[in-house]
PDB file of C-alpha atoms in Angstrom:
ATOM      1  CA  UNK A   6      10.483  -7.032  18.498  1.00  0.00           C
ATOM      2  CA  UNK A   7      13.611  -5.767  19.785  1.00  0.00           C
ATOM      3  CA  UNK A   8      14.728  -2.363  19.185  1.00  0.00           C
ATOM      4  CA  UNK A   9      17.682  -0.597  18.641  1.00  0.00           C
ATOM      5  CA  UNK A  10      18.597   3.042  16.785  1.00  0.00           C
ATOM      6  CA  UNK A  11      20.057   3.426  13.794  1.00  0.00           C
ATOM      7  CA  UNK A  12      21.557   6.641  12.551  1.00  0.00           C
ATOM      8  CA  UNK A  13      20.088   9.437  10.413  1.00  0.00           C
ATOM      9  CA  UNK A  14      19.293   8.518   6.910  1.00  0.00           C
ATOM     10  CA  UNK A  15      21.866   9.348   3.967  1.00  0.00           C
ATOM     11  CA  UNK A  16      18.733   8.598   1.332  1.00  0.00           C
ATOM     12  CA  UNK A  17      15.108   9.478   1.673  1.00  0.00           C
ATOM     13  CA  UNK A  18      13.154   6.417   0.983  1.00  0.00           C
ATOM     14  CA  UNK A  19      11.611   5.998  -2.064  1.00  0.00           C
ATOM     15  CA  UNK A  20       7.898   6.531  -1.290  1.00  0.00           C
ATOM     16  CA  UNK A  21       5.662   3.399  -2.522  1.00  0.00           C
ATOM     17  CA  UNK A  22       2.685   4.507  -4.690  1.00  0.00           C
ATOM     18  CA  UNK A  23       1.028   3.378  -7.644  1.00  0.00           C
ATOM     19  CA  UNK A  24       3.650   1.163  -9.887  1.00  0.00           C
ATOM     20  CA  UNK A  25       5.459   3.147 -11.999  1.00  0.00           C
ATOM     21  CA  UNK A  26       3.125   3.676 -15.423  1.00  0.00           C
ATOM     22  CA  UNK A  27       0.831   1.657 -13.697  1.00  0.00           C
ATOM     23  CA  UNK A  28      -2.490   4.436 -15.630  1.00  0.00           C
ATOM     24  CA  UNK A  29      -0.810   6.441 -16.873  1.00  0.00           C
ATOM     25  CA  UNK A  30      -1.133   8.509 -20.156  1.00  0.00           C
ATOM     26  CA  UNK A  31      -0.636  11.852 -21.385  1.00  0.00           C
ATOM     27  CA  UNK A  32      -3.819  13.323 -22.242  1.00  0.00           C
ATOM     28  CA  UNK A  33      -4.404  16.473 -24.195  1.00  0.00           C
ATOM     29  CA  UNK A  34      -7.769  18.670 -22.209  1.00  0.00           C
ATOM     30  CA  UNK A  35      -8.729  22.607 -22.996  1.00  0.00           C
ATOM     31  CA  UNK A  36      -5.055  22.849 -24.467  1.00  0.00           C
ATOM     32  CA  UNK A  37      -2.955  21.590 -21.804  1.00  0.00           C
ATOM     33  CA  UNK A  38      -1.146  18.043 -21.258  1.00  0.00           C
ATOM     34  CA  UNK A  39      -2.339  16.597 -18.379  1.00  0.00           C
ATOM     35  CA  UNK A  40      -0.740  13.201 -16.893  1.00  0.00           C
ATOM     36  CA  UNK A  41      -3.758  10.382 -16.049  1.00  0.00           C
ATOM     37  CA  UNK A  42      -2.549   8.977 -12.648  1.00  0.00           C
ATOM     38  CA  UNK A  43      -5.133   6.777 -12.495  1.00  0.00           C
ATOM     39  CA  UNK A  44      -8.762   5.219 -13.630  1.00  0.00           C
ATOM     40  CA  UNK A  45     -11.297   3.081 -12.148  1.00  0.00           C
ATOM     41  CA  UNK A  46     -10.923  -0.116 -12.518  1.00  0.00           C
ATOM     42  CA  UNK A  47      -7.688   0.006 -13.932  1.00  0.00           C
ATOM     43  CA  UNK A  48      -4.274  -2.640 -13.878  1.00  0.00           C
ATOM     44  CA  UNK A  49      -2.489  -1.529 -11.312  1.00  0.00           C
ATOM     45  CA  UNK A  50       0.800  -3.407 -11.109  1.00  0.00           C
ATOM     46  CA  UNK A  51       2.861  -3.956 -14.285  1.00  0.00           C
ATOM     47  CA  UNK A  52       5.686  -6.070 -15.379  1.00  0.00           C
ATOM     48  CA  UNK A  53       8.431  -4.775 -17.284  1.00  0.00           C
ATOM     49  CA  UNK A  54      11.659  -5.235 -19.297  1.00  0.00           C
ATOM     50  CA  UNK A  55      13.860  -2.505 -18.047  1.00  0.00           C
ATOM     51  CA  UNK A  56      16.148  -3.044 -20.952  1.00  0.00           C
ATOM     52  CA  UNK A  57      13.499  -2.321 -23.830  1.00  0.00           C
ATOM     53  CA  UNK A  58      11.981  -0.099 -21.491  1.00  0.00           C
ATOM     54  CA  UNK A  59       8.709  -1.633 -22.347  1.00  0.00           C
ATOM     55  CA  UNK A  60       5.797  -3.020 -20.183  1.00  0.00           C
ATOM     56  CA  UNK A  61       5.478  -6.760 -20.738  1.00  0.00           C
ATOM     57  CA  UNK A  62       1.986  -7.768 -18.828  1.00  0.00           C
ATOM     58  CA  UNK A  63      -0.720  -5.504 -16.333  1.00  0.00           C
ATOM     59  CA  UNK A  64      -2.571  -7.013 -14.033  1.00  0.00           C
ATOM     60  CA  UNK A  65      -4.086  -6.797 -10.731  1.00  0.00           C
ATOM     61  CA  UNK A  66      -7.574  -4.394 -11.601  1.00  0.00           C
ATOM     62  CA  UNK A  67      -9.021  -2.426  -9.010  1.00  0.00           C
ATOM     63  CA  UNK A  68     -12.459  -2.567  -9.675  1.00  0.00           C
ATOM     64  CA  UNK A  69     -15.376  -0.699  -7.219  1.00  0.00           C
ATOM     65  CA  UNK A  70     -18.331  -0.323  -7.247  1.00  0.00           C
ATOM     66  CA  UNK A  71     -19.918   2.130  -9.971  1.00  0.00           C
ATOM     67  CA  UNK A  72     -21.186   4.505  -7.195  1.00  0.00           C
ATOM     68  CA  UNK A  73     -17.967   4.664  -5.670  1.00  0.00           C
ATOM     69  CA  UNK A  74     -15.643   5.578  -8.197  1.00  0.00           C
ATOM     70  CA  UNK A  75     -15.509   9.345  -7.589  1.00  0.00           C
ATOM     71  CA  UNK A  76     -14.186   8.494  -4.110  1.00  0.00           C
ATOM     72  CA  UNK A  77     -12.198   5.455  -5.003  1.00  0.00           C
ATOM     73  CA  UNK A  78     -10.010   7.537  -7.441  1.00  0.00           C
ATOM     74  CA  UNK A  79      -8.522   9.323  -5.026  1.00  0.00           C
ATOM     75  CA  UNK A  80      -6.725   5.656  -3.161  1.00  0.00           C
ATOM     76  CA  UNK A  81      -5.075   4.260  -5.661  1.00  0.00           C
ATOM     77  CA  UNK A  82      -1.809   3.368  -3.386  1.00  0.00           C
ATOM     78  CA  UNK A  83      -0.273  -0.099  -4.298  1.00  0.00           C
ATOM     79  CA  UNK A  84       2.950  -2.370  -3.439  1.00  0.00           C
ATOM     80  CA  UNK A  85       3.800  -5.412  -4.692  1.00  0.00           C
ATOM     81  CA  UNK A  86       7.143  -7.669  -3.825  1.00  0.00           C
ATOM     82  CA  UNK A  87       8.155 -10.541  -5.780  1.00  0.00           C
ATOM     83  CA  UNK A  88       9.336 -13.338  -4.174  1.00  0.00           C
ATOM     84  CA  UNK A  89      11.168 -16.060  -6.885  1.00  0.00           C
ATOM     85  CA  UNK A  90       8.551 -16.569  -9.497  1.00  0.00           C
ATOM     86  CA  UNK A  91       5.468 -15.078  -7.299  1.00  0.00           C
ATOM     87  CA  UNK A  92       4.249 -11.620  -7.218  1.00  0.00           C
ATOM     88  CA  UNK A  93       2.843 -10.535  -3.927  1.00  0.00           C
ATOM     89  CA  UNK A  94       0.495  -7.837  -4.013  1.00  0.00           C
ATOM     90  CA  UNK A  95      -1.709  -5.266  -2.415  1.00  0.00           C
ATOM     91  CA  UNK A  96      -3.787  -2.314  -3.005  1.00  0.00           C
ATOM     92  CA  UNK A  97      -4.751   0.384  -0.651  1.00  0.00           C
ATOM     93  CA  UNK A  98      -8.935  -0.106  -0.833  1.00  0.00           C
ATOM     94  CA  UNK A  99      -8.905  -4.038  -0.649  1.00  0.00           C
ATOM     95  CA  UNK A 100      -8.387  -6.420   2.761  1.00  0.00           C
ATOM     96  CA  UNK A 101      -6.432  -9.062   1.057  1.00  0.00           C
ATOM     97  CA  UNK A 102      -3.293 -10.126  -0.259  1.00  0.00           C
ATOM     98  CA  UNK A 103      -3.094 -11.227  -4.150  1.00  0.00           C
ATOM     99  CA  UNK A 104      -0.954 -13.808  -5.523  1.00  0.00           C
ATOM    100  CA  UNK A 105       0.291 -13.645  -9.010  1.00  0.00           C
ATOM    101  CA  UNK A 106       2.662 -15.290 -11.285  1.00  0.00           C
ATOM    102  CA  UNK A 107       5.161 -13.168 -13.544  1.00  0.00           C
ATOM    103  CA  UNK A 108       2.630 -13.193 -15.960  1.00  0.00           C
ATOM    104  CA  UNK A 109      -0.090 -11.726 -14.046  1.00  0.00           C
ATOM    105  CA  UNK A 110      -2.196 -14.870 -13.676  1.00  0.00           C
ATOM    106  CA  UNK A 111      -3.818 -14.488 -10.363  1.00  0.00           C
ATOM    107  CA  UNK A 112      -2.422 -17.580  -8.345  1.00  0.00           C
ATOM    108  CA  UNK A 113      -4.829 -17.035  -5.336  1.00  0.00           C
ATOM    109  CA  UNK A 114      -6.272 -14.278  -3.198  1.00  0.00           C
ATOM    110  CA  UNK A 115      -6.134 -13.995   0.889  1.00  0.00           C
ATOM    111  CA  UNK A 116      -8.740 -11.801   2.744  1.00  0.00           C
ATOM    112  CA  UNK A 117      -6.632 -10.275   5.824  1.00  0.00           C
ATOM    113  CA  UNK A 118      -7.526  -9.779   9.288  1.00  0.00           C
ATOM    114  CA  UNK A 119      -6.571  -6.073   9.414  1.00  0.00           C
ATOM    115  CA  UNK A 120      -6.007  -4.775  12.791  1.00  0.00           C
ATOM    116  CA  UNK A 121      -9.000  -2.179  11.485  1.00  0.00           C
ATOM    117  CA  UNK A 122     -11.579  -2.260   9.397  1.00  0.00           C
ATOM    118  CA  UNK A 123     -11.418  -1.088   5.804  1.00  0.00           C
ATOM    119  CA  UNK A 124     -14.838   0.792   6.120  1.00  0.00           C
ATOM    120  CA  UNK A 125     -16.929   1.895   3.618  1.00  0.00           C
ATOM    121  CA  UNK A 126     -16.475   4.030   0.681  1.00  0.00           C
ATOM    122  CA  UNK A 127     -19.451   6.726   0.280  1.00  0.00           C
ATOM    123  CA  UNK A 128     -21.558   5.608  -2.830  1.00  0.00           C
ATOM    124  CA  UNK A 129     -24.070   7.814  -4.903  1.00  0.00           C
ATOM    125  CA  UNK A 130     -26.765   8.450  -1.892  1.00  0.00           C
ATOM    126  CA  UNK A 131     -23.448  10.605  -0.041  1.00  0.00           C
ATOM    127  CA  UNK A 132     -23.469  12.873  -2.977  1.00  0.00           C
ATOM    128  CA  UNK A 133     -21.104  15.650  -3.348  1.00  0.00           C
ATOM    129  CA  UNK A 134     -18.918  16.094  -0.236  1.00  0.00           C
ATOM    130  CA  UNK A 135     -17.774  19.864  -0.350  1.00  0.00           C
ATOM    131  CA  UNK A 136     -17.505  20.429   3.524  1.00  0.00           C
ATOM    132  CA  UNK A 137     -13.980  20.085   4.936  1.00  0.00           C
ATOM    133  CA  UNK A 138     -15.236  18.993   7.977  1.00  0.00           C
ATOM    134  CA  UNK A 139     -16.727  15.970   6.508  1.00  0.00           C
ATOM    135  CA  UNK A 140     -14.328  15.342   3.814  1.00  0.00           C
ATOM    136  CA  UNK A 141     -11.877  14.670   6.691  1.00  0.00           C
ATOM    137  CA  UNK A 142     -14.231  12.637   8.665  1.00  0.00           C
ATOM    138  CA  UNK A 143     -14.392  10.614   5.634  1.00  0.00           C
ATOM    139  CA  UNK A 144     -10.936  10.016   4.750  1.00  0.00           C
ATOM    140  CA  UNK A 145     -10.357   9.183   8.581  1.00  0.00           C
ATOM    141  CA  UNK A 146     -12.898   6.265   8.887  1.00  0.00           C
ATOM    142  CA  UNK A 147     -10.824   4.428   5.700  1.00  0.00           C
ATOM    143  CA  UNK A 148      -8.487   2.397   6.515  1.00  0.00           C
ATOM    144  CA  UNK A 149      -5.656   2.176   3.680  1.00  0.00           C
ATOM    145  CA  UNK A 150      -3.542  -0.984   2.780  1.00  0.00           C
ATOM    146  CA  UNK A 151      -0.482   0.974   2.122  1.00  0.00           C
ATOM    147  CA  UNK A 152       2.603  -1.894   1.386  1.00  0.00           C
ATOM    148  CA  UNK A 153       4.077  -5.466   1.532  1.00  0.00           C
ATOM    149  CA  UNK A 154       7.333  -6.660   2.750  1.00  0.00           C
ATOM    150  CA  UNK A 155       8.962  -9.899   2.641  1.00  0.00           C
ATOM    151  CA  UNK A 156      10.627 -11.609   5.257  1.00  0.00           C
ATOM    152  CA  UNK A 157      13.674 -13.996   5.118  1.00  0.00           C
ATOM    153  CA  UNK A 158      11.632 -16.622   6.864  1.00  0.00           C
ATOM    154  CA  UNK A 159       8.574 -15.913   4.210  1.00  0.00           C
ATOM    155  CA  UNK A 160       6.620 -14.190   6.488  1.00  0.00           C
ATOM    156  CA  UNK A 161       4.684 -10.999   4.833  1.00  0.00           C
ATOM    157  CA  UNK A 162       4.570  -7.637   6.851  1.00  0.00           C
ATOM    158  CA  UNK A 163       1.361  -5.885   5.476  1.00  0.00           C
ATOM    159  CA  UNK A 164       1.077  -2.141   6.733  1.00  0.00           C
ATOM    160  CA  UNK A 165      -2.062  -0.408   6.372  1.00  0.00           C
ATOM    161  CA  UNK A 166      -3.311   3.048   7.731  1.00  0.00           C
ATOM    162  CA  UNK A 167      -5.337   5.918   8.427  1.00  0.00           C
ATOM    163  CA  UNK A 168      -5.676   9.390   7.899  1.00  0.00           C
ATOM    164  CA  UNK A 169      -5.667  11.954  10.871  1.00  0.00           C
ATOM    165  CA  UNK A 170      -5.959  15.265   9.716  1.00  0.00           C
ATOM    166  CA  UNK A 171      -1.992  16.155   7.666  1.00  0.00           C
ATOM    167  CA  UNK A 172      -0.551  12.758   9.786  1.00  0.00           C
ATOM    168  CA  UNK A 173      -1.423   8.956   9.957  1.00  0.00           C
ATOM    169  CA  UNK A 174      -1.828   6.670  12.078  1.00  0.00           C
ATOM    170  CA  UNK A 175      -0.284   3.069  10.805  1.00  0.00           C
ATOM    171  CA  UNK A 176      -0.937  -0.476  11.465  1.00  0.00           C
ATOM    172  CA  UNK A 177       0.951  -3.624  10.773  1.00  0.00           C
ATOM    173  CA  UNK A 178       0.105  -7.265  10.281  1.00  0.00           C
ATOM    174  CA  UNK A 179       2.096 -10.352  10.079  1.00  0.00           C
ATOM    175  CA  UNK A 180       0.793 -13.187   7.786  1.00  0.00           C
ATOM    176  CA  UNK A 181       2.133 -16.420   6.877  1.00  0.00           C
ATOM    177  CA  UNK A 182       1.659 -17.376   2.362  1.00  0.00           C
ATOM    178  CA  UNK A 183      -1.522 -18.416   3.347  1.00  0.00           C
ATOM    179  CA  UNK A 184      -2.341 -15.567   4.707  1.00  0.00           C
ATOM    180  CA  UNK A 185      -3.102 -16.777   8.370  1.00  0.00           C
ATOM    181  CA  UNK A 186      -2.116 -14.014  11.208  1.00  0.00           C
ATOM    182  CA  UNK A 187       1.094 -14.438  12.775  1.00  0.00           C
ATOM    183  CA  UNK A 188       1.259 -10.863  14.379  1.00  0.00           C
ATOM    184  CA  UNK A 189      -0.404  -7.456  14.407  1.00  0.00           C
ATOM    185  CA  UNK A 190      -0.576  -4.029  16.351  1.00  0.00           C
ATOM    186  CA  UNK A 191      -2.122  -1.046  15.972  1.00  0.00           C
ATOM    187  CA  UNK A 192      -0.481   1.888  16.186  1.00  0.00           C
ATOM    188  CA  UNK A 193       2.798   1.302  15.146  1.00  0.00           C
ATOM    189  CA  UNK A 194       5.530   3.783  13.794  1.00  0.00           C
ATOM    190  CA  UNK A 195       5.480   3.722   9.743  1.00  0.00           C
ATOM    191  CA  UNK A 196       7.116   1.117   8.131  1.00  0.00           C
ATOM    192  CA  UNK A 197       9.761   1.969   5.431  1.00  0.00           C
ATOM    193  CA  UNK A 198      11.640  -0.888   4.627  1.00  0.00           C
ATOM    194  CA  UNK A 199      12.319  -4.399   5.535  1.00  0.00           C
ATOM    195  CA  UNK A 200      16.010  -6.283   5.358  1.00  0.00           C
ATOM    196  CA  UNK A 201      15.889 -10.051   6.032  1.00  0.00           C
ATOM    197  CA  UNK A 202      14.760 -10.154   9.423  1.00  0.00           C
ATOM    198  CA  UNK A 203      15.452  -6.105  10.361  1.00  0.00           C
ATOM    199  CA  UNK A 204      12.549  -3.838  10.051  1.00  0.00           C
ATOM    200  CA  UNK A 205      13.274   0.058   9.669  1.00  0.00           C
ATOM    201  CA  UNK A 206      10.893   2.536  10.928  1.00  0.00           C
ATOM    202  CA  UNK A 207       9.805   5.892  11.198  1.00  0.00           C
ATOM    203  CA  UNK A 208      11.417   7.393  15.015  1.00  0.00           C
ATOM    204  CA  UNK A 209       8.073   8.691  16.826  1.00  0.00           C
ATOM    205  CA  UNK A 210      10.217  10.347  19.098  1.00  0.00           C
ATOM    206  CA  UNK A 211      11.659  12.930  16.342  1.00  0.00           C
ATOM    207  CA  UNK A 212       9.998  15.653  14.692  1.00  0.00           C
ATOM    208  CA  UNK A 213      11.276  15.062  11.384  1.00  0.00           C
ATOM    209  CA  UNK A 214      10.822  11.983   9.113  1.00  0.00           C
ATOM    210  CA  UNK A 215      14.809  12.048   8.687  1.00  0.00           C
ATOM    211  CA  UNK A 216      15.754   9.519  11.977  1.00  0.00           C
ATOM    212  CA  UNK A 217      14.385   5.764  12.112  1.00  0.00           C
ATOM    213  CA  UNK A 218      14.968   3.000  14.434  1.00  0.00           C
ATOM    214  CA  UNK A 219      15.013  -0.828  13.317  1.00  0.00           C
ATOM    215  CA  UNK A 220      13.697  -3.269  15.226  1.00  0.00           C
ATOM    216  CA  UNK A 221      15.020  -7.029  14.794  1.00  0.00           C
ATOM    217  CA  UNK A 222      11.525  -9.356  14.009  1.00  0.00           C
ATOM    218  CA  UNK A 223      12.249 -12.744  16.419  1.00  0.00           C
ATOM    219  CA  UNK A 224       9.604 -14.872  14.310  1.00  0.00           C
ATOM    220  CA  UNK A 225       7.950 -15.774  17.765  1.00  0.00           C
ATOM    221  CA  UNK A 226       4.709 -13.508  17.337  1.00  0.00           C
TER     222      UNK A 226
END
């Protein structure tokens, strides 16, 4: 990639999450409203008609297993981009890239090649985990799909991460719509956005999140 700097940022980026009312419902508990951000397995990406302001399909559950849902419900990070009439998708506890229609059918399903491991999520036999310590050491051996871009050329970017301490470290992967690598590196700079061929990311050479470079992709790995 070549690089070159862009100027400080007139908008923050919009941080990517879970889809907007992808879970969510207000619940009454012990006389407060609470909002539900999230339940396991749940859909996680919806369709909607902005107009009616209604959602028009869900798809895209994130199942675990049973032991595993205390821990699970606490990544529930997903992306999607939609490319024509294809829905590209990820979610941050699964190592592939999901394929729907606009209705939510799922088209196909890539496993990807993630420059780490996903790791394990503690089941049952981990019980509790009330120690800091270890509750860190935990969230630091996961490794996090965290978004998808789309490429002029139909290339995906797929940037995952992991936790260090109040910071991250972030990966990124290149994959072709068969999800075959192209590209990856570890230990990149975080990825915010992603313009034809132009990729915009995070300056590790400022303090603040408020500078980014972009770096022009060349397509030649």
């Amino acid at each position: 990639m070549a690089t070159r700097e862009i100027g400080r940022k007139s908008q923050r980026a919009e941080m990517k999450g879970a889809a907007p009312g992808a879970g969510r419902a207000a619940v009454g508990f012990a006389g407060r409203a609470f909002v539900l951000l999230s339940c396991i397995p749940v859909a996680a990406c919806d369709t909607a008609d902005r107009e009616a302001g209604e959602i028009e399909h869900s798809f895209l559950p994130i199942g675990v297993p049973e032991e595993s849902r205390p821990y699970a419900a606490s990544y529930t990070s997903v992306d999607a981009v939609l490319e024509g009439d294809t829905i590209w998708a990820v979610w941050a506890l699964s190592d592939t890239l999901y394929k729907f229609d606009r209705d939510g059918s799922v088209i196909e399903r890539f496993p990807l090649s993630l420059p780490r491991p996903m790791g394990v999520l503690p089941g049952a036999e981990a019980g509790v985990i009330t120690d800091p310590r270890a509750l860190q050491a935990a969230a630091e051996s996961l490794t996090q799909v965290n978004s998808v871009f789309l490429l002029r050329d139909g290339v995906l970017a797929v940037q995952s991460m992991q936790a260090r301490g109040f910071d991250a470290v972030w990966d990124l992967l290149m994959v072709d719509r068969r999800g075959a690598q192209v590209w990856s590196a570890a230990r990149m700079p975080r990825l915010y956005a992603v313009v034809g061929d132009l990729f915009y990311f995070d300056d590790p050479a400022s303090l603040l999140p408020n500078h980014w470079v972009v770096a022009w992709w060349r397509g030649d790995g």
